[in-house]
Amino acid sequence: MKKIVAFAALSLALAACTAPKPNEVPVTTAPVTQKGFYMFVMNGLGKTIDRVNLKTREVTLGVLKTGEVPNQLFTVGESTYLVNAQDATIDVLDLKGGSKKDTMVLRVGSWPQWLAFGADGKGVVAHYNAFGSKELAWMDFGAKTLEATASAAELAWTSTGCVIANGKVYAPAKVAEWGQPSTSSGCYVFDYATHALLKTISLEATDDPTEISLSPNGKVELGVNTGVVVIDPATDAVVKRLDFKTPVTTMRYASATKAYATTEKGLVSYNPTTYEILRDKDHAIASVASMFGSFRIFNNAAYIPNMASNSIQVIDLLTETASGSDIPVGSGPQDVAFVTVDE
């Protein structure tokens, strides 16, 4: 009986210690928020966008529709921009909410291909004109208005891009007629504010640049016939050439010290700070990435659309090997974008 009384007294004492005091607000523990990661796949042939849960790999087909001949996805902040080439439109998407917020209509026949965004809510669209060559158009994305079109030069037929750096716009120059050998190569430099052509940076005659990108360290990089050419936008000088001994196109950055690029041999890699080649063509990572295929990097993995098999290949960039089986998606996957949500 004494033990029972003692235990009861101890319980009452503990309850008194833990009970809220007058005017004291009880402390509650917030629930742990987990992150959900989703990939959205743009299908060029199916003209749809699919959603993929990257944790479970569950695929929801056709959550959104695209326009005719969708080309690229670009994510800026909470919005994703979908470029529809044949429709000459740019759709503004809310991928988290699964809806289309707005549509910008460009000039009929302009066939937009690529977007570059400035810090002022404006940017540049690289597109074909009605005569088949390529040009640049300055857009105010907020006001949905066209400000100017570059008329001083034609862009490279094979190039898909342009970048903005140091108050200037860089775009590969047209060097030859379609199907003809290159006789010269270059990179146009435009003033971002005035739209004026400032200069043409000369490259080697056979470089024939196919894509352009901006590295995490602010350098302009061009994929060329033998590797990567690096331009410093502070001086507009070619400061480095990476010789992969094979054509390089799409360049993507895992970090400030690790970049990957597509070649006919697979994914090669290099350090975009020191410009040391890490993997050459003889040690390329086996992948389905084609010479003109796009891919994206997210959370230490490369996601590579495979139009031939209607799937997305996943490469674990920590081990640099394939991660599981390919993810089946809709018809003709071309590009992907990623969204992180609280669950």
mmCIF file of C-alpha atoms in Angstrom:
data_model
loop_
_atom_site.group_PDB
_atom_site.id
_atom_site.type_symbol
_atom_site.label_atom_id
_atom_site.label_comp_id
_atom_site.label_asym_id
_atom_site.label_seq_id
_atom_site.Cartn_x
_atom_site.Cartn_y
_atom_site.Cartn_z
ATOM 1 C CA MET A 1 0.000 0.000 0.000
ATOM 2 C CA LYS A 2 2.855 2.398 0.800
ATOM 3 C CA LYS A 3 4.314 1.791 -2.684
ATOM 4 C CA ILE A 4 0.983 2.627 -4.333
ATOM 5 C CA VAL A 5 0.634 5.850 -2.345
ATOM 6 C CA ALA A 6 4.227 6.849 -3.167
ATOM 7 C CA PHE A 7 3.707 6.193 -6.894
ATOM 8 C CA ALA A 8 0.498 8.249 -6.892
ATOM 9 C CA ALA A 9 2.277 11.121 -5.171
ATOM 10 C CA LEU A 10 5.103 10.983 -7.738
ATOM 11 C CA SER A 11 2.606 11.030 -10.617
ATOM 12 C CA LEU A 12 0.865 14.089 -9.184
ATOM 13 C CA ALA A 13 4.212 15.848 -8.771
ATOM 14 C CA LEU A 14 5.230 15.148 -12.371
ATOM 15 C CA ALA A 15 1.859 16.338 -13.637
ATOM 16 C CA ALA A 16 2.253 19.553 -11.674
ATOM 17 C CA CYS A 17 5.698 20.119 -13.205
ATOM 18 C CA THR A 18 4.519 19.571 -16.767
ATOM 19 C CA ALA A 19 1.126 21.302 -16.563
ATOM 20 C CA PRO A 20 0.914 24.741 -18.240
ATOM 21 C CA LYS A 21 1.323 27.619 -15.830
ATOM 22 C CA PRO A 22 -1.260 30.453 -15.776
ATOM 23 C CA ASN A 23 -0.963 32.690 -18.886
ATOM 24 C CA GLU A 24 1.570 30.271 -20.411
ATOM 25 C CA VAL A 25 1.028 29.370 -24.075
ATOM 26 C CA PRO A 26 1.476 25.643 -24.698
ATOM 27 C CA VAL A 27 4.305 24.873 -27.120
ATOM 28 C CA THR A 28 3.334 22.728 -30.077
ATOM 29 C CA THR A 29 5.707 21.012 -32.468
ATOM 30 C CA ALA A 30 5.181 21.893 -36.123
ATOM 31 C CA PRO A 31 4.701 18.927 -38.442
ATOM 32 C CA VAL A 32 7.729 17.980 -40.490
ATOM 33 C CA THR A 33 7.332 19.223 -44.068
ATOM 34 C CA GLN A 34 8.657 16.919 -46.748
ATOM 35 C CA LYS A 35 9.661 18.019 -50.204
ATOM 36 C CA GLY A 36 8.091 16.486 -53.259
ATOM 37 C CA PHE A 37 10.006 16.549 -56.535
ATOM 38 C CA TYR A 38 8.207 16.435 -59.866
ATOM 39 C CA MET A 39 9.397 16.393 -63.462
ATOM 40 C CA PHE A 40 7.276 17.751 -66.303
ATOM 41 C CA VAL A 41 7.951 16.286 -69.741
ATOM 42 C CA MET A 42 7.182 18.171 -72.950
ATOM 43 C CA ASN A 43 6.194 15.725 -75.701
ATOM 44 C CA GLY A 44 6.764 17.204 -79.143
ATOM 45 C CA LEU A 45 4.835 14.595 -81.120
ATOM 46 C CA GLY A 46 2.039 14.102 -78.620
ATOM 47 C CA LYS A 47 1.727 17.859 -77.980
ATOM 48 C CA THR A 48 1.227 17.193 -74.284
ATOM 49 C CA ILE A 49 3.032 17.704 -70.976
ATOM 50 C CA ASP A 50 3.287 14.756 -68.577
ATOM 51 C CA ARG A 51 3.930 14.867 -64.814
ATOM 52 C CA VAL A 52 6.353 12.422 -63.160
ATOM 53 C CA ASN A 53 6.689 11.926 -59.401
ATOM 54 C CA LEU A 54 10.452 11.513 -59.100
ATOM 55 C CA LYS A 55 10.174 9.625 -55.798
ATOM 56 C CA THR A 56 7.713 6.972 -56.950
ATOM 57 C CA ARG A 57 8.231 7.377 -60.722
ATOM 58 C CA GLU A 58 4.459 7.477 -61.121
ATOM 59 C CA VAL A 59 3.584 9.100 -64.458
ATOM 60 C CA THR A 60 0.454 11.149 -65.122
ATOM 61 C CA LEU A 61 0.048 11.585 -68.858
ATOM 62 C CA GLY A 62 -1.246 14.747 -70.501
ATOM 63 C CA VAL A 63 -1.697 17.097 -67.545
ATOM 64 C CA LEU A 64 -1.344 20.033 -69.963
ATOM 65 C CA LYS A 65 -1.571 20.603 -73.704
ATOM 66 C CA THR A 66 1.105 22.320 -75.791
ATOM 67 C CA GLY A 67 0.765 24.309 -78.983
ATOM 68 C CA GLU A 68 1.923 23.193 -82.408
ATOM 69 C CA VAL A 69 5.593 22.153 -82.640
ATOM 70 C CA PRO A 70 6.559 22.793 -79.015
ATOM 71 C CA ASN A 71 10.260 23.514 -78.737
ATOM 72 C CA GLN A 72 11.636 24.328 -75.277
ATOM 73 C CA LEU A 73 10.734 24.751 -71.600
ATOM 74 C CA PHE A 74 12.318 27.548 -69.539
ATOM 75 C CA THR A 75 11.671 28.001 -65.817
ATOM 76 C CA VAL A 76 12.125 31.424 -64.213
ATOM 77 C CA GLY A 77 10.958 31.779 -60.614
ATOM 78 C CA GLU A 78 7.496 30.272 -60.230
ATOM 79 C CA SER A 79 6.713 30.362 -63.952
ATOM 80 C CA THR A 80 7.680 28.043 -66.792
ATOM 81 C CA TYR A 81 7.716 29.332 -70.355
ATOM 82 C CA LEU A 82 6.712 26.956 -73.155
ATOM 83 C CA VAL A 83 7.863 27.935 -76.642
ATOM 84 C CA ASN A 84 5.500 26.821 -79.439
ATOM 85 C CA ALA A 85 7.373 27.283 -82.711
ATOM 86 C CA GLN A 86 4.661 26.799 -85.329
ATOM 87 C CA ASP A 87 2.051 28.781 -83.403
ATOM 88 C CA ALA A 88 4.573 31.590 -82.773
ATOM 89 C CA THR A 89 3.462 31.726 -79.144
ATOM 90 C CA ILE A 90 5.007 31.529 -75.690
ATOM 91 C CA ASP A 91 2.767 30.011 -73.009
ATOM 92 C CA VAL A 92 3.333 30.955 -69.367
ATOM 93 C CA LEU A 93 2.656 27.878 -67.235
ATOM 94 C CA ASP A 94 2.057 27.277 -63.539
ATOM 95 C CA LEU A 95 3.353 23.723 -63.284
ATOM 96 C CA LYS A 96 2.627 23.465 -59.551
ATOM 97 C CA GLY A 97 -1.003 24.325 -60.144
ATOM 98 C CA GLY A 98 -1.186 22.469 -63.442
ATOM 99 C CA SER A 99 -2.502 25.419 -65.425
ATOM 100 C CA LYS A 100 -1.672 27.879 -68.190
ATOM 101 C CA LYS A 101 -1.508 31.449 -66.874
ATOM 102 C CA ASP A 102 -0.979 33.435 -70.042
ATOM 103 C CA THR A 103 0.030 33.356 -73.707
ATOM 104 C CA MET A 104 2.278 35.751 -75.594
ATOM 105 C CA VAL A 105 1.620 35.925 -79.335
ATOM 106 C CA LEU A 106 4.616 36.693 -81.547
ATOM 107 C CA ARG A 107 4.774 37.644 -85.201
ATOM 108 C CA VAL A 108 3.155 35.064 -87.479
ATOM 109 C CA GLY A 109 5.815 32.906 -89.102
ATOM 110 C CA SER A 110 8.529 33.846 -86.618
ATOM 111 C CA TRP A 111 8.998 30.260 -85.324
ATOM 112 C CA PRO A 112 10.439 31.076 -81.859
ATOM 113 C CA GLN A 113 13.138 28.681 -80.682
ATOM 114 C CA TRP A 114 14.905 29.941 -77.583
ATOM 115 C CA LEU A 115 14.540 32.454 -74.730
ATOM 116 C CA ALA A 116 17.132 34.376 -72.727
ATOM 117 C CA PHE A 117 15.940 36.310 -69.674
ATOM 118 C CA GLY A 118 17.344 39.590 -68.373
ATOM 119 C CA ALA A 119 17.113 40.835 -64.797
ATOM 120 C CA ASP A 120 14.571 43.518 -65.761
ATOM 121 C CA GLY A 121 11.619 41.288 -66.641
ATOM 122 C CA LYS A 122 12.571 41.482 -70.287
ATOM 123 C CA GLY A 123 14.598 39.221 -72.535
ATOM 124 C CA VAL A 124 15.471 38.014 -75.994
ATOM 125 C CA VAL A 125 13.825 35.460 -78.276
ATOM 126 C CA ALA A 126 15.883 33.675 -80.911
ATOM 127 C CA HIS A 127 13.650 32.722 -83.815
ATOM 128 C CA TYR A 128 13.418 32.021 -87.507
ATOM 129 C CA ASN A 129 11.966 34.707 -89.706
ATOM 130 C CA ALA A 130 9.711 34.160 -92.686
ATOM 131 C CA PHE A 131 12.709 33.699 -94.984
ATOM 132 C CA GLY A 132 14.233 30.855 -92.973
ATOM 133 C CA SER A 133 17.210 32.651 -91.432
ATOM 134 C CA LYS A 134 17.358 33.399 -87.719
ATOM 135 C CA GLU A 135 17.181 36.672 -85.852
ATOM 136 C CA LEU A 136 16.789 38.087 -82.360
ATOM 137 C CA ALA A 137 13.700 39.773 -80.946
ATOM 138 C CA TRP A 138 13.705 41.817 -77.723
ATOM 139 C CA MET A 139 10.593 41.130 -75.612
ATOM 140 C CA ASP A 140 9.044 42.701 -72.541
ATOM 141 C CA PHE A 141 7.638 39.524 -70.982
ATOM 142 C CA GLY A 142 5.590 41.431 -68.408
ATOM 143 C CA ALA A 143 3.896 43.726 -70.919
ATOM 144 C CA LYS A 144 3.877 41.013 -73.610
ATOM 145 C CA THR A 145 5.239 43.431 -76.188
ATOM 146 C CA LEU A 146 7.919 43.239 -78.861
ATOM 147 C CA GLU A 147 10.499 46.011 -78.452
ATOM 148 C CA ALA A 148 12.942 45.453 -81.309
ATOM 149 C CA THR A 149 14.303 42.957 -83.813
ATOM 150 C CA ALA A 150 17.974 42.587 -84.723
ATOM 151 C CA SER A 151 18.375 43.252 -88.427
ATOM 152 C CA ALA A 152 22.127 43.699 -88.716
ATOM 153 C CA ALA A 153 23.001 40.022 -88.895
ATOM 154 C CA GLU A 154 21.724 36.502 -89.384
ATOM 155 C CA LEU A 155 22.186 33.818 -86.779
ATOM 156 C CA ALA A 156 23.523 30.330 -87.269
ATOM 157 C CA TRP A 157 21.082 27.910 -88.873
ATOM 158 C CA THR A 158 22.004 25.106 -86.514
ATOM 159 C CA SER A 159 22.123 27.189 -83.348
ATOM 160 C CA THR A 160 19.205 27.122 -80.956
ATOM 161 C CA GLY A 161 20.202 29.738 -78.459
ATOM 162 C CA CYS A 162 21.412 33.081 -77.211
ATOM 163 C CA VAL A 163 22.590 34.258 -73.787
ATOM 164 C CA ILE A 164 22.720 37.561 -71.903
ATOM 165 C CA ALA A 165 25.934 38.480 -70.067
ATOM 166 C CA ASN A 166 27.579 41.722 -68.951
ATOM 167 C CA GLY A 167 24.889 43.872 -70.577
ATOM 168 C CA LYS A 168 25.274 42.122 -73.927
ATOM 169 C CA VAL A 169 23.556 39.422 -75.955
ATOM 170 C CA TYR A 170 25.658 36.660 -77.504
ATOM 171 C CA ALA A 171 24.479 34.474 -80.389
ATOM 172 C CA PRO A 172 26.333 32.181 -82.836
ATOM 173 C CA ALA A 173 26.721 33.730 -86.282
ATOM 174 C CA LYS A 174 25.470 32.230 -89.508
ATOM 175 C CA VAL A 175 28.516 30.875 -91.309
ATOM 176 C CA ALA A 176 27.224 28.926 -94.298
ATOM 177 C CA GLU A 177 24.100 28.087 -96.230
ATOM 178 C CA TRP A 178 22.193 25.044 -95.033
ATOM 179 C CA GLY A 179 24.059 21.857 -95.954
ATOM 180 C CA GLN A 180 27.157 23.716 -97.134
ATOM 181 C CA PRO A 181 30.602 23.525 -95.465
ATOM 182 C CA SER A 182 31.526 26.358 -93.128
ATOM 183 C CA THR A 183 33.947 28.959 -94.425
ATOM 184 C CA SER A 184 34.025 31.033 -91.244
ATOM 185 C CA SER A 185 32.641 30.946 -87.712
ATOM 186 C CA GLY A 186 31.804 33.617 -85.211
ATOM 187 C CA CYS A 187 29.697 34.852 -82.332
ATOM 188 C CA TYR A 188 27.640 38.033 -82.602
ATOM 189 C CA VAL A 189 27.632 40.486 -79.706
ATOM 190 C CA PHE A 190 24.661 42.863 -79.339
ATOM 191 C CA ASP A 191 24.099 45.646 -76.824
ATOM 192 C CA TYR A 192 21.234 44.434 -74.622
ATOM 193 C CA ALA A 193 19.871 47.944 -73.982
ATOM 194 C CA THR A 194 20.206 49.518 -77.438
ATOM 195 C CA HIS A 195 19.864 46.305 -79.500
ATOM 196 C CA ALA A 196 22.813 47.411 -81.655
ATOM 197 C CA LEU A 197 25.285 44.933 -83.105
ATOM 198 C CA LEU A 198 28.600 45.689 -81.394
ATOM 199 C CA LYS A 199 30.949 43.179 -82.982
ATOM 200 C CA THR A 200 31.490 39.677 -84.265
ATOM 201 C CA ILE A 201 33.948 37.526 -82.317
ATOM 202 C CA SER A 202 35.917 35.431 -84.798
ATOM 203 C CA LEU A 203 36.248 31.702 -84.238
ATOM 204 C CA GLU A 204 38.102 29.069 -86.223
ATOM 205 C CA ALA A 205 36.623 28.540 -89.674
ATOM 206 C CA THR A 206 35.480 24.982 -89.001
ATOM 207 C CA ASP A 207 34.071 25.565 -85.496
ATOM 208 C CA ASP A 208 30.465 25.881 -86.724
ATOM 209 C CA PRO A 209 28.893 26.580 -83.286
ATOM 210 C CA THR A 210 25.677 24.701 -82.614
ATOM 211 C CA GLU A 211 24.634 25.838 -79.138
ATOM 212 C CA ILE A 212 25.503 28.557 -76.655
ATOM 213 C CA SER A 213 25.187 28.641 -72.870
ATOM 214 C CA LEU A 214 26.199 30.716 -69.860
ATOM 215 C CA SER A 215 28.334 28.929 -67.263
ATOM 216 C CA PRO A 216 27.839 29.323 -63.480
ATOM 217 C CA ASN A 217 30.982 31.461 -63.522
ATOM 218 C CA GLY A 218 29.556 33.881 -66.074
ATOM 219 C CA LYS A 219 31.524 32.706 -69.103
ATOM 220 C CA VAL A 220 29.914 32.311 -72.521
ATOM 221 C CA GLU A 221 30.379 28.777 -73.843
ATOM 222 C CA LEU A 222 29.791 27.543 -77.390
ATOM 223 C CA GLY A 223 29.514 23.929 -78.466
ATOM 224 C CA VAL A 224 31.603 23.530 -81.629
ATOM 225 C CA ASN A 225 32.801 20.811 -83.996
ATOM 226 C CA THR A 226 35.702 19.754 -81.783
ATOM 227 C CA GLY A 227 34.551 20.646 -78.274
ATOM 228 C CA VAL A 228 33.798 23.818 -76.328
ATOM 229 C CA VAL A 229 34.920 27.409 -76.951
ATOM 230 C CA VAL A 230 34.909 29.772 -73.954
ATOM 231 C CA ILE A 231 34.437 33.561 -74.252
ATOM 232 C CA ASP A 232 34.990 36.012 -71.393
ATOM 233 C CA PRO A 233 32.168 38.618 -71.626
ATOM 234 C CA ALA A 234 34.347 41.151 -69.799
ATOM 235 C CA THR A 235 36.760 41.304 -72.750
ATOM 236 C CA ASP A 236 34.866 39.427 -75.490
ATOM 237 C CA ALA A 237 38.008 37.373 -76.052
ATOM 238 C CA VAL A 238 38.234 33.615 -76.533
ATOM 239 C CA VAL A 239 39.986 32.506 -73.345
ATOM 240 C CA LYS A 240 39.841 28.717 -73.638
ATOM 241 C CA ARG A 241 39.251 25.873 -76.050
ATOM 242 C CA LEU A 242 38.355 22.414 -74.760
ATOM 243 C CA ASP A 243 39.328 19.821 -77.351
ATOM 244 C CA PHE A 244 37.056 16.795 -77.020
ATOM 245 C CA LYS A 245 37.893 15.781 -80.602
ATOM 246 C CA THR A 246 34.191 15.369 -81.321
ATOM 247 C CA PRO A 247 31.286 17.791 -81.820
ATOM 248 C CA VAL A 248 29.715 19.074 -78.602
ATOM 249 C CA THR A 249 26.203 20.468 -78.364
ATOM 250 C CA THR A 250 24.026 20.751 -75.270
ATOM 251 C CA MET A 251 25.984 21.892 -72.197
ATOM 252 C CA ARG A 252 24.500 21.598 -68.698
ATOM 253 C CA TYR A 253 25.966 22.456 -65.292
ATOM 254 C CA ALA A 254 25.785 20.267 -62.188
ATOM 255 C CA SER A 255 27.818 22.806 -60.193
ATOM 256 C CA ALA A 256 30.433 25.521 -60.596
ATOM 257 C CA THR A 257 33.027 22.771 -60.978
ATOM 258 C CA LYS A 258 31.168 20.104 -62.985
ATOM 259 C CA ALA A 259 29.557 20.380 -66.414
ATOM 260 C CA TYR A 260 28.258 17.755 -68.830
ATOM 261 C CA ALA A 261 27.754 17.929 -72.583
ATOM 262 C CA THR A 262 26.244 15.734 -75.286
ATOM 263 C CA THR A 263 28.389 14.132 -77.969
ATOM 264 C CA GLU A 264 27.864 11.248 -80.369
ATOM 265 C CA LYS A 265 29.812 9.088 -77.897
ATOM 266 C CA GLY A 266 27.662 9.958 -74.860
ATOM 267 C CA LEU A 267 28.063 12.507 -72.059
ATOM 268 C CA VAL A 268 31.488 14.088 -71.634
ATOM 269 C CA SER A 269 32.359 16.292 -68.669
ATOM 270 C CA TYR A 270 34.611 19.173 -67.675
ATOM 271 C CA ASN A 271 35.248 21.709 -64.922
ATOM 272 C CA PRO A 272 33.681 25.070 -65.966
ATOM 273 C CA THR A 273 35.922 26.960 -63.534
ATOM 274 C CA THR A 274 39.366 25.532 -64.336
ATOM 275 C CA TYR A 275 38.301 24.123 -67.732
ATOM 276 C CA GLU A 276 39.936 20.795 -67.076
ATOM 277 C CA ILE A 277 38.499 17.935 -69.143
ATOM 278 C CA LEU A 278 37.175 15.306 -66.729
ATOM 279 C CA ARG A 279 35.719 12.775 -69.168
ATOM 280 C CA ASP A 280 36.735 12.776 -72.814
ATOM 281 C CA LYS A 281 34.921 11.022 -75.641
ATOM 282 C CA ASP A 282 36.763 7.744 -74.996
ATOM 283 C CA HIS A 283 35.445 7.703 -71.423
ATOM 284 C CA ALA A 284 32.027 9.232 -72.083
ATOM 285 C CA ILE A 285 29.051 8.176 -69.970
ATOM 286 C CA ALA A 286 26.837 5.875 -72.016
ATOM 287 C CA SER A 287 23.573 7.667 -72.702
ATOM 288 C CA VAL A 288 20.801 8.059 -75.239
ATOM 289 C CA ALA A 289 21.566 11.768 -75.627
ATOM 290 C CA SER A 290 21.759 12.518 -79.330
ATOM 291 C CA MET A 291 23.807 15.227 -80.970
ATOM 292 C CA PHE A 292 20.790 17.522 -81.067
ATOM 293 C CA GLY A 293 18.958 16.181 -78.023
ATOM 294 C CA SER A 294 18.382 18.231 -74.922
ATOM 295 C CA PHE A 295 18.805 17.129 -71.333
ATOM 296 C CA ARG A 296 18.501 18.697 -67.887
ATOM 297 C CA ILE A 297 20.229 18.268 -64.533
ATOM 298 C CA PHE A 298 18.283 18.180 -61.262
ATOM 299 C CA ASN A 299 19.312 16.952 -57.791
ATOM 300 C CA ASN A 300 22.534 15.288 -58.989
ATOM 301 C CA ALA A 301 20.876 13.431 -61.841
ATOM 302 C CA ALA A 302 20.722 13.956 -65.601
ATOM 303 C CA TYR A 303 17.322 13.458 -67.249
ATOM 304 C CA ILE A 304 17.641 12.682 -70.949
ATOM 305 C CA PRO A 305 14.605 12.509 -73.282
ATOM 306 C CA ASN A 306 14.648 9.559 -75.673
ATOM 307 C CA MET A 307 12.319 10.272 -78.585
ATOM 308 C CA ALA A 308 12.957 6.852 -80.123
ATOM 309 C CA SER A 309 11.556 4.938 -77.142
ATOM 310 C CA ASN A 310 9.234 7.608 -75.663
ATOM 311 C CA SER A 311 11.041 7.548 -72.349
ATOM 312 C CA ILE A 312 13.365 9.503 -70.068
ATOM 313 C CA GLN A 313 16.772 8.058 -69.224
ATOM 314 C CA VAL A 314 18.120 8.920 -65.765
ATOM 315 C CA ILE A 315 21.860 9.129 -65.067
ATOM 316 C CA ASP A 316 23.007 9.308 -61.430
ATOM 317 C CA LEU A 317 25.753 11.939 -61.591
ATOM 318 C CA LEU A 318 27.272 10.880 -58.263
ATOM 319 C CA THR A 319 28.081 7.433 -59.660
ATOM 320 C CA GLU A 320 27.826 8.486 -63.335
ATOM 321 C CA THR A 321 25.808 5.378 -64.160
ATOM 322 C CA ALA A 322 22.216 4.740 -65.211
ATOM 323 C CA SER A 323 19.738 5.021 -62.334
ATOM 324 C CA GLY A 324 17.051 2.380 -62.696
ATOM 325 C CA SER A 325 15.076 1.701 -65.824
ATOM 326 C CA ASP A 326 13.949 4.435 -68.200
ATOM 327 C CA ILE A 327 10.723 6.277 -67.327
ATOM 328 C CA PRO A 328 7.993 5.742 -69.982
ATOM 329 C CA VAL A 329 6.237 8.952 -71.043
ATOM 330 C CA GLY A 330 4.191 10.329 -73.933
ATOM 331 C CA SER A 331 5.006 10.563 -77.620
ATOM 332 C CA GLY A 332 8.255 12.254 -78.643
ATOM 333 C CA PRO A 333 9.686 13.701 -75.395
ATOM 334 C CA GLN A 334 11.922 16.700 -76.121
ATOM 335 C CA ASP A 335 12.480 18.689 -72.949
ATOM 336 C CA VAL A 336 11.826 18.556 -69.207
ATOM 337 C CA ALA A 337 11.335 20.977 -66.313
ATOM 338 C CA PHE A 338 11.275 20.428 -62.545
ATOM 339 C CA VAL A 339 9.126 21.607 -59.648
ATOM 340 C CA THR A 340 9.650 21.235 -55.890
ATOM 341 C CA VAL A 341 6.570 21.294 -53.642
ATOM 342 C CA ASP A 342 5.876 20.963 -49.906
ATOM 343 C CA GLU A 343 3.936 17.805 -49.120
#
